[in-house]
XYZ file of C-alpha atoms in Angstrom:
435
model
C 56.504 -13.799 87.485
C 56.664 -15.402 90.767
C 55.246 -18.613 92.342
C 52.818 -16.523 94.694
C 50.818 -14.833 92.169
C 50.399 -17.856 90.216
C 49.047 -19.944 92.991
C 46.880 -17.219 94.229
C 45.534 -17.066 90.334
C 44.564 -20.809 90.780
C 43.005 -20.613 94.064
C 40.863 -17.800 92.397
C 39.926 -20.161 90.162
C 41.535 -18.523 87.258
C 43.710 -20.332 85.191
C 47.290 -19.156 84.354
C 48.449 -18.687 80.723
C 50.803 -20.903 78.821
C 53.821 -18.259 80.124
C 52.842 -18.680 83.661
C 52.590 -22.591 83.443
C 56.324 -22.704 81.551
C 57.793 -20.574 84.715
C 56.423 -22.722 87.308
C 57.211 -25.685 85.788
C 60.871 -24.837 85.272
C 60.587 -23.726 88.657
C 59.747 -27.362 89.265
C 62.587 -28.430 87.415
C 65.579 -26.120 88.591
C 64.353 -25.679 92.458
C 63.041 -22.111 91.629
C 59.853 -23.352 93.521
C 59.742 -24.568 96.822
C 58.235 -28.117 98.196
C 55.410 -25.979 99.834
C 54.867 -24.056 96.739
C 54.550 -27.095 94.838
C 52.223 -28.613 96.946
C 50.125 -25.353 97.267
C 50.036 -25.685 93.375
C 48.895 -28.945 93.262
C 46.506 -28.715 95.538
C 45.233 -25.323 93.813
C 44.680 -27.536 90.952
C 43.344 -30.310 92.420
C 40.335 -27.835 93.711
C 39.833 -26.187 90.456
C 40.307 -27.107 86.830
C 42.355 -25.932 84.183
C 40.327 -26.371 81.595
C 41.417 -28.174 77.910
C 43.647 -25.531 77.207
C 45.585 -25.080 80.731
C 46.046 -29.170 80.789
C 47.356 -28.821 77.431
C 49.367 -25.846 78.176
C 50.816 -27.744 81.598
C 51.622 -30.780 79.929
C 53.734 -29.217 77.129
C 55.753 -27.012 79.953
C 56.016 -29.830 81.536
C 57.694 -31.564 78.876
C 59.674 -28.875 78.062
C 61.031 -28.570 81.358
C 64.031 -30.841 80.335
C 65.224 -32.978 77.503
C 62.526 -34.329 74.433
C 64.232 -37.773 73.134
C 64.860 -38.290 69.123
C 64.905 -41.344 67.226
C 66.460 -42.875 64.331
C 65.298 -46.328 64.202
C 63.935 -48.728 61.010
C 60.449 -48.808 62.699
C 58.154 -46.831 64.839
C 58.342 -46.027 68.503
C 55.361 -46.794 70.359
C 54.331 -46.744 74.218
C 51.824 -47.438 76.843
C 50.751 -46.192 79.752
C 48.194 -47.575 82.573
C 46.668 -44.527 85.221
C 46.910 -47.269 87.881
C 45.338 -50.246 89.078
C 45.755 -53.253 91.435
C 47.884 -56.265 90.217
C 48.187 -54.418 86.971
C 51.901 -55.506 85.372
C 50.601 -55.695 81.874
C 53.349 -53.452 80.784
C 56.053 -56.385 81.862
C 54.336 -58.705 79.303
C 53.140 -56.348 76.355
C 56.707 -54.421 76.103
C 58.626 -57.301 74.725
C 55.813 -58.591 72.491
C 55.600 -55.094 70.896
C 59.247 -55.505 70.357
C 58.855 -58.907 68.775
C 56.381 -56.961 66.114
C 59.310 -55.021 64.985
C 58.323 -51.391 67.156
C 60.141 -49.775 69.433
C 59.110 -49.304 72.865
C 61.190 -46.846 74.973
C 58.665 -47.301 78.051
C 59.855 -44.664 80.373
C 57.152 -45.564 83.593
C 56.899 -44.640 87.440
C 57.183 -46.002 90.501
C 54.032 -46.779 93.086
C 51.548 -44.214 93.638
C 49.443 -44.207 96.277
C 47.424 -47.915 96.509
C 48.989 -48.867 93.102
C 51.922 -50.523 92.038
C 54.623 -48.793 90.472
C 56.458 -50.470 87.158
C 60.010 -49.598 88.396
C 59.686 -51.164 91.240
C 58.300 -54.518 89.948
C 60.984 -54.473 87.600
C 63.731 -53.805 90.588
C 61.987 -56.413 92.528
C 64.720 -58.568 89.996
C 67.777 -58.939 91.534
C 70.500 -56.726 89.782
C 68.073 -54.738 87.593
C 68.389 -51.075 87.628
C 65.668 -48.684 86.039
C 67.648 -45.546 86.045
C 70.446 -45.172 83.057
C 71.036 -42.720 80.744
C 69.984 -41.600 77.685
C 72.613 -43.057 75.364
C 72.361 -46.604 77.538
C 68.240 -45.982 76.751
C 68.809 -45.492 73.331
C 71.765 -48.499 72.879
C 69.208 -50.516 74.779
C 65.868 -49.694 72.516
C 68.244 -49.950 69.533
C 69.466 -53.827 70.009
C 66.702 -55.372 72.513
C 63.720 -53.180 71.191
C 62.212 -52.985 74.256
C 62.996 -50.646 77.587
C 61.452 -50.289 80.477
C 63.152 -47.327 82.504
C 62.556 -44.376 84.983
C 62.777 -41.017 83.573
C 66.352 -39.349 83.584
C 66.867 -36.438 85.679
C 66.998 -34.612 81.838
C 63.084 -35.973 81.309
C 60.138 -33.847 82.405
C 61.787 -32.908 85.695
C 59.097 -30.757 86.751
C 57.055 -33.840 86.406
C 59.730 -35.972 88.318
C 59.610 -33.315 91.599
C 55.703 -32.841 91.201
C 54.823 -36.665 90.791
C 56.576 -37.599 94.658
C 54.735 -34.189 96.010
C 51.238 -35.527 94.543
C 51.716 -39.116 95.899
C 52.382 -37.447 99.873
C 49.533 -34.283 99.611
C 46.333 -36.729 98.638
C 46.515 -34.495 94.792
C 46.815 -38.131 93.165
C 43.665 -37.681 91.514
C 43.291 -34.593 89.819
C 42.502 -35.155 86.162
C 45.207 -32.127 85.227
C 47.564 -33.086 87.084
C 47.332 -36.924 85.877
C 46.715 -35.961 82.153
C 50.009 -33.813 82.659
C 52.073 -36.538 84.715
C 51.588 -39.106 82.252
C 52.065 -37.293 79.030
C 54.590 -35.163 80.054
C 57.016 -38.329 79.885
C 55.519 -40.170 77.390
C 55.602 -37.136 75.163
C 59.499 -36.435 75.879
C 60.282 -39.986 74.476
C 58.655 -39.146 71.183
C 56.412 -42.125 70.685
C 55.140 -41.946 66.915
C 51.995 -44.095 68.537
C 50.539 -44.538 72.401
C 48.051 -46.503 74.047
C 46.588 -45.383 77.189
C 44.886 -48.182 79.537
C 42.663 -45.783 81.376
C 41.122 -48.255 84.676
C 37.755 -47.697 86.044
C 36.500 -49.221 89.110
C 37.059 -49.767 92.842
C 40.880 -50.441 91.982
C 41.360 -47.205 89.639
C 41.851 -43.669 90.577
C 38.444 -43.567 88.431
C 35.965 -45.250 90.165
C 33.093 -44.088 87.596
C 32.558 -44.576 83.732
C 31.890 -41.019 83.913
C 35.291 -40.074 85.386
C 37.144 -42.873 83.494
C 35.642 -41.674 80.256
C 36.400 -37.975 81.165
C 40.308 -38.733 81.661
C 40.670 -41.010 78.764
C 39.227 -38.218 76.816
C 41.798 -35.397 77.750
C 44.702 -37.871 77.673
C 43.699 -38.449 74.260
C 43.014 -35.570 73.237
C 46.097 -33.663 74.581
C 48.375 -36.117 72.962
C 46.485 -36.021 69.576
C 46.753 -32.474 69.616
C 50.555 -32.267 70.606
C 50.817 -34.640 67.452
C 51.303 -37.931 68.600
C 48.641 -40.885 67.283
C 46.947 -41.805 70.385
C 44.093 -43.850 71.514
C 42.392 -44.825 75.075
C 40.952 -48.460 76.391
C 38.640 -48.247 79.270
C 39.291 -51.221 81.331
C 37.773 -52.781 84.553
C 39.477 -52.789 87.747
C 36.672 -53.920 89.782
C 39.001 -56.515 90.872
C 42.953 -57.166 90.218
C 44.281 -57.471 86.933
C 46.362 -60.188 88.273
C 45.505 -62.682 91.132
C 48.852 -61.072 92.845
C 49.439 -58.058 94.402
C 53.314 -56.917 95.075
C 56.418 -56.210 93.081
C 58.025 -59.753 93.005
C 54.688 -61.812 93.368
C 53.557 -59.792 90.121
C 56.656 -60.544 88.541
C 56.142 -64.254 89.197
C 52.629 -63.628 87.673
C 54.247 -62.436 84.372
C 56.619 -64.945 84.505
C 53.993 -67.712 84.546
C 52.069 -66.356 82.080
C 54.963 -65.997 79.501
C 56.463 -69.493 80.041
C 53.271 -71.463 80.212
C 51.077 -70.291 77.621
C 47.832 -69.878 79.389
C 44.985 -67.517 78.768
C 44.931 -65.363 81.574
C 43.376 -61.428 82.040
C 46.540 -60.506 81.905
C 47.383 -61.835 78.418
C 43.995 -61.058 77.099
C 44.406 -57.015 78.221
C 47.852 -57.163 76.649
C 46.961 -58.262 73.376
C 43.644 -56.303 73.388
C 46.262 -52.617 73.773
C 48.902 -54.234 71.848
C 46.390 -55.189 68.795
C 45.011 -50.787 69.225
C 48.859 -50.037 68.809
C 49.823 -51.969 66.337
C 47.094 -50.857 64.014
C 47.649 -47.038 65.279
C 51.520 -47.368 64.361
C 50.432 -49.451 61.110
C 52.197 -52.479 61.731
C 48.486 -54.414 61.588
C 45.905 -53.803 59.201
C 42.986 -53.940 62.032
C 43.252 -53.897 65.841
C 41.681 -57.408 65.885
C 44.425 -58.483 63.371
C 47.173 -56.590 65.762
C 45.328 -58.367 68.860
C 45.600 -61.938 67.270
C 49.445 -61.087 66.583
C 50.449 -60.293 70.110
C 48.279 -63.135 71.677
C 50.356 -65.086 69.825
C 53.695 -63.821 70.489
C 52.932 -64.285 74.313
C 51.466 -67.386 73.462
C 54.918 -68.943 71.835
C 57.426 -68.000 74.205
C 58.305 -65.213 71.931
C 57.839 -62.615 74.359
C 59.343 -64.500 77.234
C 62.756 -64.971 75.325
C 62.397 -61.165 74.612
C 61.925 -60.335 78.045
C 65.004 -62.278 79.079
C 66.665 -60.262 76.625
C 65.193 -56.685 78.087
C 66.265 -57.661 81.634
C 68.929 -58.887 80.718
C 70.023 -55.410 79.356
C 69.687 -53.438 83.246
C 71.425 -55.476 84.789
C 69.143 -58.381 85.659
C 70.290 -62.359 85.562
C 70.859 -63.606 81.809
C 69.071 -66.884 82.839
C 66.262 -65.480 84.822
C 63.485 -66.731 81.991
C 64.981 -69.852 82.818
C 65.253 -69.934 86.131
C 62.787 -67.080 87.753
C 61.436 -68.662 90.437
C 65.236 -68.878 92.115
C 66.138 -65.287 91.675
C 63.002 -63.798 92.746
C 62.759 -63.062 96.613
C 60.345 -64.652 99.039
C 58.372 -63.329 102.371
C 59.395 -64.371 105.682
C 55.831 -64.956 106.568
C 53.450 -66.825 104.402
C 49.749 -67.194 105.251
C 46.569 -68.547 103.980
C 43.490 -66.337 104.894
C 40.006 -68.496 104.181
C 36.600 -68.130 104.322
C 34.440 -68.014 107.508
C 31.379 -68.926 105.561
C 30.290 -70.102 102.161
C 29.178 -67.825 99.526
C 30.450 -66.133 96.033
C 32.562 -63.330 95.964
C 30.201 -60.278 95.536
C 32.807 -57.335 95.777
C 36.499 -56.695 96.047
C 37.719 -53.362 97.009
C 40.665 -52.907 95.335
C 41.933 -49.743 96.531
C 41.446 -51.383 99.915
C 43.959 -54.525 98.784
C 46.432 -52.066 97.430
C 46.736 -50.021 100.629
C 46.932 -53.372 102.410
C 50.173 -54.086 100.604
C 51.389 -50.499 101.130
C 51.456 -50.874 104.633
C 52.982 -54.692 104.316
C 55.644 -52.547 102.988
C 54.870 -53.259 99.373
C 54.662 -48.975 98.684
C 55.720 -45.780 100.153
C 53.637 -43.982 102.431
C 56.145 -40.957 102.357
C 58.788 -40.586 99.539
C 61.611 -41.777 101.628
C 60.145 -45.333 102.126
C 62.013 -48.398 101.440
C 59.896 -51.111 99.170
C 60.166 -54.645 100.444
C 59.708 -56.193 96.875
C 58.935 -59.710 98.307
C 55.621 -58.973 100.834
C 52.243 -58.652 99.123
C 49.167 -60.942 98.345
C 48.636 -63.946 96.101
C 46.267 -66.370 94.736
C 43.308 -63.562 95.662
C 39.742 -65.049 94.528
C 38.022 -63.459 91.771
C 34.742 -61.672 91.249
C 31.848 -64.381 90.979
C 33.584 -67.418 92.113
C 32.173 -69.927 94.695
C 34.100 -69.775 97.916
C 33.136 -72.730 100.076
C 34.078 -71.946 104.246
C 37.265 -72.900 104.569
C 38.993 -72.514 101.291
C 41.491 -69.521 100.712
C 40.515 -66.169 99.897
C 44.139 -65.159 99.550
C 47.706 -65.822 100.689
C 49.387 -63.074 102.726
C 53.014 -62.472 102.017
C 54.728 -60.447 104.576
C 57.981 -59.718 106.746
C 56.813 -60.270 109.974
C 53.354 -61.749 111.748
C 52.295 -58.832 113.341
C 52.130 -56.898 110.039
C 50.508 -60.270 108.522
C 47.633 -59.836 110.791
C 46.594 -56.492 110.123
C 46.786 -57.551 106.926
C 44.231 -60.041 106.740
C 42.034 -57.758 108.600
C 42.314 -55.674 105.849
C 41.525 -58.338 103.349
C 38.194 -59.436 105.155
C 36.791 -56.266 104.952
C 37.941 -55.662 101.236
C 36.319 -58.967 99.949
C 32.790 -59.448 100.348
C 30.789 -62.998 99.799
C 26.956 -62.771 99.031
C 24.585 -65.651 98.534
C 24.154 -65.233 94.789
C 26.909 -64.649 92.149
C 27.342 -61.321 90.972
C 27.223 -59.961 87.316
C 31.041 -59.774 86.496
C 32.174 -56.406 84.570
C 33.624 -57.110 81.301
C 37.505 -56.709 81.064
C 37.549 -53.994 78.685
C 34.508 -51.362 78.970
C 35.313 -49.042 75.932
C 37.772 -47.632 73.514
C 38.262 -44.078 72.263
C 39.863 -42.627 69.444
C 40.089 -45.724 67.488
């Protein structure tokens, strides 16, 4: 076999067989496939379709390109993944809440991709935190703390690690086949007993329409279930940022306010809903509704905050982070309020445009080598349907320089549209698949 013949086969819209996909995944992992060949492979897959069988074969090939973890614990191993949105920091809230229920959560996460923020980048906005830990250290953290949010080691799905970075800079992020294989190769390598997939739909998601989101949710759930992992998918709304902040440290601040105040928010509502599905699928609650109520109470009464603090300390963060989080998080040099030029209702929010504005501020990567500024981003973003009077704030920009803030302001004004009447705000949860 050789990479050129496999790429040529894809270009002809023929699906490589399992052996060919396994060979290519191993080449990604060990360097036998060049960057140019990896990019051509990604583009060929993006321009065609592997189908259910080819998608499953690529997923398992990428999973098996490295180590597959095993566990000896006194409770179920469970996990969650989001397909990517803006202001989506649910993982930071949900992982510790699930650990409080007696589950174990080895959450292998990723960095920012395209216009969406990365969970690892958010974790590393906390001083001292390192998300790259070895497998022995991961096992120790999961056993003692109950939850860990870490990056894939060089031994976990190495084929995906290589392809993931190439997709980000070759405009091949949106491929259903590549998204499925990327997500599940890492998730299945952690050997969870149950998995819930948060599939976003709307302006801030990769999947803009309900049909696209349903296709991805079904592909993910079917592929994971076929691999022996009990998996459900929940299609959730991303027609506006989930949190009112976008940017790494700003989203951590949003999480800490939610965990320590006990106030109900879209973040806590979605965390509870996803947690309820997982607890039911893992046998830790009798129903989704019971599990949802359990997670909501754990978030409300501060138990999730305390567990979060233990999780942060276990990966090098400040021991007293929960008590003094505002003191530890970095702040931007330029903080500028953007106000409405007219009175109206927030009619639409282009979440992708907002996400790209944060990337341009330095809160994400335009090429793999870019360093992220954890302090920059947007906060206090208005919500869909809200009435905004002339002169009232649409959002607050956090930038490193004034010229960057001006560019972000222009992008923000283009992304938020005001109208004469309040729009119908979409539901937070559109559909549940598999439970």
